[in-house]
Each structure stands twice: as structure tokens, then as C-alpha cells.
mmCIF file of C-alpha atoms and ligand atoms in Angstrom:
data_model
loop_
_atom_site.group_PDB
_atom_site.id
_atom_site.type_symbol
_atom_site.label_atom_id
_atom_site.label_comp_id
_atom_site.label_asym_id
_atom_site.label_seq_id
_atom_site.Cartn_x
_atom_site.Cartn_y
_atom_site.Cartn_z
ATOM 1 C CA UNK A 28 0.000 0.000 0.000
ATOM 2 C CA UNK A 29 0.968 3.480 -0.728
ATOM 3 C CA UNK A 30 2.830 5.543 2.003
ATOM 4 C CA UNK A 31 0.902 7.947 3.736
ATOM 5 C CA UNK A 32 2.252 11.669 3.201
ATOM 6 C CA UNK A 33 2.091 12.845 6.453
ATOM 7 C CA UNK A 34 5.005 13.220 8.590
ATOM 8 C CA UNK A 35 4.932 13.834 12.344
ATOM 9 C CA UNK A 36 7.706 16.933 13.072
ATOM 10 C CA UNK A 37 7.945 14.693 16.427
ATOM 11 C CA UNK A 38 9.612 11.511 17.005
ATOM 12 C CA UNK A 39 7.432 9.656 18.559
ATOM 13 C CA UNK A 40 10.087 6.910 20.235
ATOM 14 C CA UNK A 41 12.079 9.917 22.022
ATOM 15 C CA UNK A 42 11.770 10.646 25.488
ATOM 16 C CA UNK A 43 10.501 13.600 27.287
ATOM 17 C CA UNK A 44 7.996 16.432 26.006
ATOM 18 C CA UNK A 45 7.821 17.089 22.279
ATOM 19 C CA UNK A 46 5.766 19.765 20.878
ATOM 20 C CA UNK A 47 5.202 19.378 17.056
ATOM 21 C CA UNK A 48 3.198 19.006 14.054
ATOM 22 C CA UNK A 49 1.490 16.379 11.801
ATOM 23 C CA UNK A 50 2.714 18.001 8.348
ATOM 24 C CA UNK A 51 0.647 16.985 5.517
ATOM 25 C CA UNK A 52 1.320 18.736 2.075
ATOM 26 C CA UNK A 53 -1.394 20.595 0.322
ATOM 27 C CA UNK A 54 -0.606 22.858 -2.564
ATOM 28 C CA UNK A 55 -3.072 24.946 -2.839
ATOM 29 C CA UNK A 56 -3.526 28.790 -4.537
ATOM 30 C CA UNK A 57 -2.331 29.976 -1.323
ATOM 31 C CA UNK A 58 0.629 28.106 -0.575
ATOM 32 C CA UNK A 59 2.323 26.269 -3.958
ATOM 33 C CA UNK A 60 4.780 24.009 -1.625
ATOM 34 C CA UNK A 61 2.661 24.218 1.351
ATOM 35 C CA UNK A 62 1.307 22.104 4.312
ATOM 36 C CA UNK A 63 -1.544 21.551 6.470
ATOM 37 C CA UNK A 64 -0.072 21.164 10.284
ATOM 38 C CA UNK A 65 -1.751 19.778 12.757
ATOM 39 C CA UNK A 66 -0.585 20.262 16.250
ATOM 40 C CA UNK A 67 0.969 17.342 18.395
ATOM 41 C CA UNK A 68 2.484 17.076 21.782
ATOM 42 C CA UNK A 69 4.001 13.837 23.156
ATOM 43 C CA UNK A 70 4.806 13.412 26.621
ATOM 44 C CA UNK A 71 6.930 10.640 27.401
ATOM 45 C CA UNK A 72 8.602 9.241 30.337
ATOM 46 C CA UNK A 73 9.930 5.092 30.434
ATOM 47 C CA UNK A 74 8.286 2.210 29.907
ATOM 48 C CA UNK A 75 4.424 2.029 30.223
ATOM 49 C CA UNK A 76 1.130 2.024 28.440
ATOM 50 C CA UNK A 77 0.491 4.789 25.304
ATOM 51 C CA UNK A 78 -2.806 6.729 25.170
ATOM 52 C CA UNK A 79 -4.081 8.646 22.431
ATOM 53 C CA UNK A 80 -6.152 11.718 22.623
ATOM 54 C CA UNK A 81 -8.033 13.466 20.242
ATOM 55 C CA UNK A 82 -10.625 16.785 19.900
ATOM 56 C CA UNK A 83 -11.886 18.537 16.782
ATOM 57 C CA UNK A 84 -12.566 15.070 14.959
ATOM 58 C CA UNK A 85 -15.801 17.454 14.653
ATOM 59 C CA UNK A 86 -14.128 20.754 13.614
ATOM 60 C CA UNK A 87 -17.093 22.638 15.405
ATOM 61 C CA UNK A 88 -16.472 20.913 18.855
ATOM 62 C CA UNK A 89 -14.795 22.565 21.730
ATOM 63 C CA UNK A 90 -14.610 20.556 24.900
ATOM 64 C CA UNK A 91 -11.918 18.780 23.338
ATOM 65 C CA UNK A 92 -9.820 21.361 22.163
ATOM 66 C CA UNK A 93 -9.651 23.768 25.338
ATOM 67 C CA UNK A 94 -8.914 20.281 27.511
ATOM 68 C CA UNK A 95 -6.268 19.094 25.017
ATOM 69 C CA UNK A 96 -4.660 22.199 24.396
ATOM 70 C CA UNK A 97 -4.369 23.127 28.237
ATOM 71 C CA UNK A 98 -3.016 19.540 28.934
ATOM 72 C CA UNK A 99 -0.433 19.988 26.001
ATOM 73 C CA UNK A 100 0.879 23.170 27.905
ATOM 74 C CA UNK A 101 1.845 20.576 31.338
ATOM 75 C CA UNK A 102 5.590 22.059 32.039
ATOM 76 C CA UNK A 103 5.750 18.443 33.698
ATOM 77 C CA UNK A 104 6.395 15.126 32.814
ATOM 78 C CA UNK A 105 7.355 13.275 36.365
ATOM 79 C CA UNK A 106 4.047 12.111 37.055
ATOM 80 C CA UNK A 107 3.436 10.545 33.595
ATOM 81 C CA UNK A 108 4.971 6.940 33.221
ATOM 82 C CA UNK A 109 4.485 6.023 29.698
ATOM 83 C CA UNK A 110 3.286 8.160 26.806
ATOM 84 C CA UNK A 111 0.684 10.452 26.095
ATOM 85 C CA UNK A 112 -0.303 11.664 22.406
ATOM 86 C CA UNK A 113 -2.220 14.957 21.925
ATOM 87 C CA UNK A 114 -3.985 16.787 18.919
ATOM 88 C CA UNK A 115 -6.313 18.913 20.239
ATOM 89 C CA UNK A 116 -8.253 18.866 16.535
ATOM 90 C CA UNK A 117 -8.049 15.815 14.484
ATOM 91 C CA UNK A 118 -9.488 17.471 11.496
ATOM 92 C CA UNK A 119 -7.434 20.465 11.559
ATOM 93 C CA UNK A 120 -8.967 22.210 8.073
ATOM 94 C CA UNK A 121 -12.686 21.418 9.368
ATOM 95 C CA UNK A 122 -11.626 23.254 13.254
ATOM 96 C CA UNK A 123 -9.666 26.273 11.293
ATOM 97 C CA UNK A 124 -12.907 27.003 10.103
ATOM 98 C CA UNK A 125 -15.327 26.072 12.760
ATOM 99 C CA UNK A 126 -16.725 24.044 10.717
ATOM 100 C CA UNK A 127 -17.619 20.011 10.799
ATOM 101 C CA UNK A 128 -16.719 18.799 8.195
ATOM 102 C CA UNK A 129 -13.920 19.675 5.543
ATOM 103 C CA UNK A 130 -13.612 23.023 3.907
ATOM 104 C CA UNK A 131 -11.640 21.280 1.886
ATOM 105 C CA UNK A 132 -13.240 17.809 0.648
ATOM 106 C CA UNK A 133 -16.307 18.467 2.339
ATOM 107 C CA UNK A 134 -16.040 15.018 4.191
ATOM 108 C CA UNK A 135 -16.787 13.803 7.479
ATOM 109 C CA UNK A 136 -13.839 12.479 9.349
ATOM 110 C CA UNK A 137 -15.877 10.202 11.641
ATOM 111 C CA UNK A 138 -17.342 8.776 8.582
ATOM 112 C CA UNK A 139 -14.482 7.707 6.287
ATOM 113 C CA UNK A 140 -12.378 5.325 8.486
ATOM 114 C CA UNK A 141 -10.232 3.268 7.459
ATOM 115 C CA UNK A 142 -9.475 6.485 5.097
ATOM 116 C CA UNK A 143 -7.251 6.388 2.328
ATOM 117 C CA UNK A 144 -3.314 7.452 1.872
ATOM 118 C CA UNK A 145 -4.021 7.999 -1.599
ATOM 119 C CA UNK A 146 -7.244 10.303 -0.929
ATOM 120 C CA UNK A 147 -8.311 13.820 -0.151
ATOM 121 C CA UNK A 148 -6.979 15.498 2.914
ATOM 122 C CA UNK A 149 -9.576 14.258 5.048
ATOM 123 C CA UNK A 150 -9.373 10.264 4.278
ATOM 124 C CA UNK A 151 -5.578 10.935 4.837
ATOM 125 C CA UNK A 152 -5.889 12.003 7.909
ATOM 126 C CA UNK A 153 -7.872 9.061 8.774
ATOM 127 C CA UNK A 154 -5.371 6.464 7.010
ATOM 128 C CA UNK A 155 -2.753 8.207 9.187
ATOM 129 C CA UNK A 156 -4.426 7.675 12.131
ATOM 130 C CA UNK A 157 -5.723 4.018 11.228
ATOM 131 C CA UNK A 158 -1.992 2.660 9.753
ATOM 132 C CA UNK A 159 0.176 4.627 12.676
ATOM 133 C CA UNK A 160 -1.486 6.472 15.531
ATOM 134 C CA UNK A 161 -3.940 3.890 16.610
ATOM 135 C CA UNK A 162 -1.625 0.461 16.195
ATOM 136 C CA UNK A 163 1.084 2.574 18.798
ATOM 137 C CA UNK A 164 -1.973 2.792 21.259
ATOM 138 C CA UNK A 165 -3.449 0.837 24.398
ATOM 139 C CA UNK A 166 -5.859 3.612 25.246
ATOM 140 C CA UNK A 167 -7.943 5.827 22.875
ATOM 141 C CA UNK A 168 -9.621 8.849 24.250
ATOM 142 C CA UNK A 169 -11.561 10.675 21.793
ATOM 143 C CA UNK A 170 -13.907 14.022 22.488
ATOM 144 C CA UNK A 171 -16.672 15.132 21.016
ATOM 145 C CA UNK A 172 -19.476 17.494 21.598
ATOM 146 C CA UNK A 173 -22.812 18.625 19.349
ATOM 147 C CA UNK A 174 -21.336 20.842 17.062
ATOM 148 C CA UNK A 175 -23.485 23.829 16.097
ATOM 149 C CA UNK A 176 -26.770 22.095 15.440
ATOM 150 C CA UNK A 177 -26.959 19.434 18.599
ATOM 151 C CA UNK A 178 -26.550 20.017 22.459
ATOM 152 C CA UNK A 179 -26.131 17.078 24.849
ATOM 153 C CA UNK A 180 -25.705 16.546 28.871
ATOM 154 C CA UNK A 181 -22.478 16.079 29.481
ATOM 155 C CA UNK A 182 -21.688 11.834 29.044
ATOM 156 C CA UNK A 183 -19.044 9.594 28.698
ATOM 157 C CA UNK A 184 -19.646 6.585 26.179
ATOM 158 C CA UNK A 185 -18.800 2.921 25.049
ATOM 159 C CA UNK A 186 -20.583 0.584 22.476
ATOM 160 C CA UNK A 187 -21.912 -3.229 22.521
ATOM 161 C CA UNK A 188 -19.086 -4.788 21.138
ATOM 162 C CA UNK A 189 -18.316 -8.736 19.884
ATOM 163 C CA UNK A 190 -15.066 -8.900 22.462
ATOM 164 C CA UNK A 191 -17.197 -8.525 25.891
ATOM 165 C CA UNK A 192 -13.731 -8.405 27.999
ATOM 166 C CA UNK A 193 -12.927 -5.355 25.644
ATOM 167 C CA UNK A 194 -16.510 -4.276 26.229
ATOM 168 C CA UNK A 195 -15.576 -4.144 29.900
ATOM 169 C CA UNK A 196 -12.510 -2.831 29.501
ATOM 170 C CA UNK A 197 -13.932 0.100 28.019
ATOM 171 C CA UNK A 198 -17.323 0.658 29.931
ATOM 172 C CA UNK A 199 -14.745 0.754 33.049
ATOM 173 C CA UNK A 200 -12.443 3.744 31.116
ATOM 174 C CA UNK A 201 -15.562 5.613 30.294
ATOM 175 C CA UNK A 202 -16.745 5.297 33.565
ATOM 176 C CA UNK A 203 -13.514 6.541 35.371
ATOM 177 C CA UNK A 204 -13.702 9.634 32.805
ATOM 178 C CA UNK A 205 -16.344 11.063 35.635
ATOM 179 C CA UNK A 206 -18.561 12.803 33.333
ATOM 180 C CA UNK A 207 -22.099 13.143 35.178
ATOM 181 C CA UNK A 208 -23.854 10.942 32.453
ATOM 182 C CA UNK A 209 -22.487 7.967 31.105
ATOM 183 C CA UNK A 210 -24.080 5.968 27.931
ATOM 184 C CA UNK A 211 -24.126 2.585 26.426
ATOM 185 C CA UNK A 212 -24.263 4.411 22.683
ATOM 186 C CA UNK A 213 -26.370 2.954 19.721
ATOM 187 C CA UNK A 214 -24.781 4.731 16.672
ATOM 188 C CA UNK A 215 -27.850 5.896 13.743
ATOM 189 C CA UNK A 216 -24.565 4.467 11.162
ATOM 190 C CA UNK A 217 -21.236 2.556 13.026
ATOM 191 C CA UNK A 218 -19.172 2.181 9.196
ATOM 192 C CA UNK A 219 -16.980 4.861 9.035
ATOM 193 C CA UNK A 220 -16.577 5.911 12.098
ATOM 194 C CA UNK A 221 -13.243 6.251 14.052
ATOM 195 C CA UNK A 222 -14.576 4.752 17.182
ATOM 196 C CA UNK A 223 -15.278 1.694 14.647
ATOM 197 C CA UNK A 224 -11.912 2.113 13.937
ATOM 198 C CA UNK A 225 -10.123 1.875 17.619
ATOM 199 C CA UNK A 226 -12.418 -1.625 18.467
ATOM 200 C CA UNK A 227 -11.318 -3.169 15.796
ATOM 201 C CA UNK A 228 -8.225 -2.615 16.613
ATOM 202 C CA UNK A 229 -8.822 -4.199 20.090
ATOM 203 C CA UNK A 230 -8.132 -0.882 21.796
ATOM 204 C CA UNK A 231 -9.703 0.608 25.327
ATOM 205 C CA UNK A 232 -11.687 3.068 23.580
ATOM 206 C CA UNK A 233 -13.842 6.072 25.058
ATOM 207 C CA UNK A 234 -15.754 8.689 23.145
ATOM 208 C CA UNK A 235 -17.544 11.946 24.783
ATOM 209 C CA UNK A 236 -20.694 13.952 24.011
ATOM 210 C CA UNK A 237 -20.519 17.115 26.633
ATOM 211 C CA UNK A 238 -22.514 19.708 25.222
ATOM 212 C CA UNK A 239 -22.479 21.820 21.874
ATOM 213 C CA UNK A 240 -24.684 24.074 20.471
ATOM 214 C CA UNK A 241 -21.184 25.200 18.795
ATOM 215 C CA UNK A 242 -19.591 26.523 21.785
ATOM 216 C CA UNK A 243 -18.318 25.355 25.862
ATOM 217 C CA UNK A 244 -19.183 26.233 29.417
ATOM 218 C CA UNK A 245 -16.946 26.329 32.598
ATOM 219 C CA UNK A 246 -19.215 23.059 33.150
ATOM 220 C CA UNK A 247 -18.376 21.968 30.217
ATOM 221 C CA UNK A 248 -14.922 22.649 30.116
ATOM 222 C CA UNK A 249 -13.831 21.678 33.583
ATOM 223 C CA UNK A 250 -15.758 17.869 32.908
ATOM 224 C CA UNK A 251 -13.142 17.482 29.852
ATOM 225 C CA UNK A 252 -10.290 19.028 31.783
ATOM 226 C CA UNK A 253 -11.226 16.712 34.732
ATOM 227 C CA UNK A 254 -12.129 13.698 32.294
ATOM 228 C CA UNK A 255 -8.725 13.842 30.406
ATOM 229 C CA UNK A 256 -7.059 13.342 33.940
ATOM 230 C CA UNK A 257 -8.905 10.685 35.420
ATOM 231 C CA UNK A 258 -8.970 8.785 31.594
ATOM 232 C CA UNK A 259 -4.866 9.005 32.063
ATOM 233 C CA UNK A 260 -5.098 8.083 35.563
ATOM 234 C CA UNK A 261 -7.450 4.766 35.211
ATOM 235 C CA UNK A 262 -4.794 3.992 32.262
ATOM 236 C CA UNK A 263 -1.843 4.011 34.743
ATOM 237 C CA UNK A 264 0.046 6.501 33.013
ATOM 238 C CA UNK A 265 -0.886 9.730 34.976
ATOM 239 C CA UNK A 266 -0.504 9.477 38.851
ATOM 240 C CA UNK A 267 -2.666 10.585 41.080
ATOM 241 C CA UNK A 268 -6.584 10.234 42.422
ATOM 242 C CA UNK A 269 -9.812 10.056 40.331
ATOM 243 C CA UNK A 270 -11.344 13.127 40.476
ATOM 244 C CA UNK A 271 -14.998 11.800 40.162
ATOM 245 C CA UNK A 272 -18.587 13.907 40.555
ATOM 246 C CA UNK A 273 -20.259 14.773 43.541
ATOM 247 C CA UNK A 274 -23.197 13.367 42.723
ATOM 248 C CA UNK A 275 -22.937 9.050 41.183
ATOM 249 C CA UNK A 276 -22.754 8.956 37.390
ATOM 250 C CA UNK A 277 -26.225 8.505 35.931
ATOM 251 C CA UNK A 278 -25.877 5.309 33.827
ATOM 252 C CA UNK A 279 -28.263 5.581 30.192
ATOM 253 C CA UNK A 280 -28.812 2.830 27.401
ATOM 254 C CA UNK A 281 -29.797 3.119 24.674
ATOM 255 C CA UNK A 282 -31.615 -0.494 23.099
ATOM 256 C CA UNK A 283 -33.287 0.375 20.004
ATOM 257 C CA UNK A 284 -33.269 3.282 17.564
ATOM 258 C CA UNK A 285 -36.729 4.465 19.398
ATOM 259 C CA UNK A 286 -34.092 6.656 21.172
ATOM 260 C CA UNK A 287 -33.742 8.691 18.140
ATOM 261 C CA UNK A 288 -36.822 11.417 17.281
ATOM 262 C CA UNK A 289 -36.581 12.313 13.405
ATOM 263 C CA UNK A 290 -37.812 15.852 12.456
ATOM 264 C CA UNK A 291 -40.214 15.008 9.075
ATOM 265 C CA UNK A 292 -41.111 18.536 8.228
ATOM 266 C CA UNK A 293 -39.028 21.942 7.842
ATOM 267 C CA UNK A 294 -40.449 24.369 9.977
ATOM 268 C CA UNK A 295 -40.245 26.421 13.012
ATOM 269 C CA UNK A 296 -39.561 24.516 16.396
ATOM 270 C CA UNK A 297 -41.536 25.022 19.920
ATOM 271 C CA UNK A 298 -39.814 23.055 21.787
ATOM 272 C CA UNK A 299 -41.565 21.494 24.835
ATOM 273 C CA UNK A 300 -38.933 19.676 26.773
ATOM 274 C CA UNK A 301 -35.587 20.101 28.060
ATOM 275 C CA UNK A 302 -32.312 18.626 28.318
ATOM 276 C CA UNK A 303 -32.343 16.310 31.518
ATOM 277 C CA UNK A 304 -36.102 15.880 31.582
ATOM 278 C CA UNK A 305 -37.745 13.055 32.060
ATOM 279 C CA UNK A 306 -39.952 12.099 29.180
ATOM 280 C CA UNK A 307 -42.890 9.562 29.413
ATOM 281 C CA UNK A 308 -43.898 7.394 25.851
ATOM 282 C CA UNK A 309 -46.126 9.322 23.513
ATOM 283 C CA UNK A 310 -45.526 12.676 25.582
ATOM 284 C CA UNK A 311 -45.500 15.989 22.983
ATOM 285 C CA UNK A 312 -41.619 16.326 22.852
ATOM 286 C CA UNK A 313 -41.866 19.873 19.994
ATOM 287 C CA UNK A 314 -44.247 21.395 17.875
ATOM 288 C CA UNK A 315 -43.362 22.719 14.400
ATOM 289 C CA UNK A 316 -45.196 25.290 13.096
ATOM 290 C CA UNK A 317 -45.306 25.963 9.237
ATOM 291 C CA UNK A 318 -43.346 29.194 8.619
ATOM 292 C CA UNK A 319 -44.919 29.765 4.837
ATOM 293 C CA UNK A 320 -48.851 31.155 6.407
ATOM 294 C CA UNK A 321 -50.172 31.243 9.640
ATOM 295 C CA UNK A 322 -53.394 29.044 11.257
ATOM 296 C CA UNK A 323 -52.040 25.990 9.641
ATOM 297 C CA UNK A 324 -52.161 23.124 12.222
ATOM 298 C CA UNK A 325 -48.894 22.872 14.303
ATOM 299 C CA UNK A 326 -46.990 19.373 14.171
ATOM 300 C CA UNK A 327 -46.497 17.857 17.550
ATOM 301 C CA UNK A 328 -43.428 15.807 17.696
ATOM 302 C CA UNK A 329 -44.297 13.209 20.325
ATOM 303 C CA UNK A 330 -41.959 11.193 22.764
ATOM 304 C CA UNK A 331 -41.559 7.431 21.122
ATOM 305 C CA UNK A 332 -40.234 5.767 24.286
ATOM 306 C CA UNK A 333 -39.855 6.638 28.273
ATOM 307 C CA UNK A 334 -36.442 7.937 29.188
ATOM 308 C CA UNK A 335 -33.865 11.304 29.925
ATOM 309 C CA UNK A 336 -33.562 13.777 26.767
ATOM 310 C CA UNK A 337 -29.994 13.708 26.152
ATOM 311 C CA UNK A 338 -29.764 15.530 23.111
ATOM 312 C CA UNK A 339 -31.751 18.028 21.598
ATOM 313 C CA UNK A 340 -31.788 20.153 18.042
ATOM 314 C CA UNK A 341 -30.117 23.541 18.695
ATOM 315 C CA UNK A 342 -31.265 25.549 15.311
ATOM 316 C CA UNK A 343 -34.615 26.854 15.846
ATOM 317 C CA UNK A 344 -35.538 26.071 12.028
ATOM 318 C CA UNK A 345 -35.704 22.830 11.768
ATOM 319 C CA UNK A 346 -35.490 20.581 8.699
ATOM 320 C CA UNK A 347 -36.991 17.333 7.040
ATOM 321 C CA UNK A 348 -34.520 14.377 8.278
ATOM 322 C CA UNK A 349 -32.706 16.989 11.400
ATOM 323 C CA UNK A 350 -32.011 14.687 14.607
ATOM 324 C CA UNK A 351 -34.988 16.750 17.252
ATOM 325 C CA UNK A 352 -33.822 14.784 19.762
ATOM 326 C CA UNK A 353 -32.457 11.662 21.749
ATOM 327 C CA UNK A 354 -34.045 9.804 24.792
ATOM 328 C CA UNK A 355 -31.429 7.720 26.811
ATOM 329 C CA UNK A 356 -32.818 5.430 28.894
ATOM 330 C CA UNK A 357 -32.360 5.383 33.004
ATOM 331 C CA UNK A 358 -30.465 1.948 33.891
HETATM 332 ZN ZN1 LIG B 412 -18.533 14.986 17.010
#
């Protein structure tokens, strides 16, 4: 197979703290010899266990970025034993941009693993990732948020997988990440995605969803920062104590794609719920109100199982296919 044409501006079997980029060339109008780089710190200190962390794999994601780039700053490396990898935003071109997908190639990095080395910059991203970063990893943190167009409560996640002692494995990282939610996550589409991606690869692997709406809280913010500790110290690579909530970690399923409420009009949303509530079966979640003439009959959206809302639409106009909301279920 072709080599990829990124090259890391770090070396990723030296010791100590390395502060770098992921070059890849991209000769554009701009720049005729040029390169996209993506930042990278390594910390590493002896022998031990390597964990991977990643934000902006959604370029319009935040959370991730303000955690990563504050742990990339560290001046220390005596409490790490092992090695840490950081880039604070996987999809560097889509983040640039506050955007979620490519500027570039329009593409979805969480949709296009394994990527490609001989593709657009966004599938080479992913090859890199799939061909280098992943198979040097034990532990694979990787945080995500809403974007501009979703809002979540803040949770931690892991998937049914085949391998149940990697299922465990993981369920146990997510856990120790201490967000105040944690989810057993049904994906609408699994192919493509990076998460997809780590299992396979028979990695501990831990994905986030703390919030959106295309921007961060101190909440918000200080979960991540917190979660990106306590993920390195369940790994055994940061020392230290878990830092976990106050109040226990609310554990949500999520069985069947009843969790999922599809918007099948464009329109105007009222909504009727909030994130956090309770909702009972068949309860009026929205309304959506034609926006072309008034008095015609609103739309009511209505609850199709029991459960928490965990995420709702952020955009008050909504649009045939748009995600309204999802309903976790209380375990
Ligand atoms: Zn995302």
C-alpha cells in the first residue's frame, strides 16, 4: 500500500515532552509548496502504556480542544509513566474554520475510516491515524461534543461490542472519565466511524458527548479538563486520584433506535422539553409550526419511548430528516 504523506515533526520513540506538528502537504492557490499542520504534543517518560487523545474530529467541537490544548501546555512530565499523544483537533482544516466537516473535501472524518493514503486530505488524515497512531496505542480517548446544530448533557460513552472483555474494559475507562452521564451508545450508522476504527483494533476506547450548540461552558470545560485526567489516571500513566462527581454517574442505554426522534417537516420549532427531563412514551416532545402562512395546524413531535432527553436540536428552524432529539434510557 501506498505511504501515507504525512510526517509527524515529532519523534514519537524519544523521550521527554515534544511539541510538534502532523505536516501533511497541500498545494493549494495559497501556498504552492505548502502544508496543512496539525498540532501534536508527546509526553513521554519510560516504559508504560500509550494513550491517544483526540478533539476537533468534529471541527465545530470545543470541549476537546480547550482540555487538550491546556493539557499539552503541562511544564511536567514526572508524574506521567508512559506516553501520552495529543492533537487537540483531528481534522485540523474542518476546526480552522469552525466548521464540521472539511472546507476542503467536504467530508466527514468520523465517517471515512479506514481512510485512504491515496485520498483527499480528510481520508488521509484518517489512514494516518488508522496505519500509525492507533496500532502505537493501548488507550484511545476521543472528544466530542454537538457541534453547532446538537446540544447534549455532558456523558461519557462505550458501544456493545463482539469482544465482551474489551466491552468491559472500556465501559470501566468511560466510567472513570467522571462525566455526570455515562451511555451505552447505539450509533444511527457505526461504518466509518473512528470509534469503529479503535475496536477493531482491540483498543480501550472512550468517546464523549458534553454539550455543543457550537460553543463550551466552565461546566463543560472543567468535565473534559477533569475527564482527560482521570482517563490518564485509570490507564496508569498519569498518577494521582480520580477526580470523580459529587453526585454518582447517571448510567443511560440506549436499546433500540426508538431513542432517536426524526424531524419530518421543515419548519419552526416550539420546543416542549428540556435537556435532563424526564420524558414519558407518547408525551409531545416539539411542535413545528409551518413558517410559509399562519393558522395551519402545528406538528407535535411526540416522545416514542420513556427515558432522559440527552440531546436536543439547537437551530430553531428545523429541517426534514434533522435529529430533534435523543431519549437515553435510566439503567
Ligand atoms: Zn462529534
Amino acid at each position: 500500500m501506498r505511504n501515507n504523506p504525512i510526517s509527524a515533526t515529532i519523534d514519537f520513540d524519544k523521550e521527554g515532552i515534544q511539541h510538534g506538528f502532523l505536516r501533511l502537504p497541500y498545494s493549494s492557490d495559497e501556498s504552492a509548496w505548502g502544508a496543512i499542520m496539525i498540532p501534536i504534543t508527546q509526553f513521554k517518560n519510560g516504559d508504560g502504556p500509550t494513550a491517544l487523545m483526540t478533539g476537533g474530529n468534529h471541527g465545530d467541537e470545543y470541549e476537546g480542544p480547550v482540555a487538550l490544548f491546556n493539557f499539552a501546555g503541562r511544564p511536567q512530565i514526572d508524574d506521567i509513566q508512559g506516553r501520552v499523544i495529543i492533537i487537540p483537533a483531528m481534522n485540523y482544516p474542518a476546526f480552522q474554520q469552525a466548521r464540521r466537516v472539511s472546507p476542503i473535501d467536504r467530508l466527514n472524518l468520523n465517517r471515512i475510516f479506514p481512510g485512504r493514503p491515496d485520498g483527499s486530505t480528510t481520508e488521509v488524515i484518517a489512514d494516518y491515524f488508522s496505519r500509525y497512531l492507533v496500532p502505537m496505542s493501548d488507550y484511545v480517548l476521543d472528544i466530542h461534543s454537538g457541534g453547532k446544530t446538537l446540544d447534549f448533557v455532558p456523558f461519557s460513552a462505550s458501544h456493545i461490542l463482539d469482544d465482551k472483555h474489551q466491552q468491559k474494559l472500556c465501559e470501566e475507562a468511560a466510567k472513570a472519565f467522571g462525566a455526570p452521564y455515562r451511555v451505552q451508545m447505539l450509533e444511527i450508522d457505526a461504518s466509518g466511524l473512528y470509534d469503529t476504527q479503535v475496536e477493531e483494533s482491540g483498543k480501550v476506547f472512550v468517546t464523549t458527548e458534553l454539550g455543543g450548540a457550537g460553543t463550551t461552558s466552565p461546566e463543560s470545560v472543567g468535565i473534559a479538563r477533569r475527564g482527560v485526567d482521570n482517563f490518564l489516571i485509570h490507564a496508569g500513566i498519569l498518577k494521582g486520584e480520580l477526580h470523580l462527581p459529587e453526585t454518582e454517574t447517571v448510567s443511560l442505554d440506549m436499546p433500540d433506535f426508538r431513542s432517536y426522534l426524526f424531524s419530518e417537516h421543515n419548519g419552526l420549532v416550539e420546543p416542549c422539553v428540556s435537556l435532563g427531563d424526564s420524558v414519558r412514551e407518547g408525551q409531545v416532545m416539539a411542535r413545528i409550526h409551518n413558517i410559509e402562512r399562519t393558522a395551519v395546524p402545528t406538528c407535535e413531535y411526540r416522545a416514542p419511548r420513556d427515558g432522559m432527553v440527552i440531546a436536543r436540536h439547537v437551530p430553531s428552524l428545523a429541517k426534514i430528516g434533522d435529529c430533534l432529539y435523543v431519549i437515553g434510557e435510566v439503567l
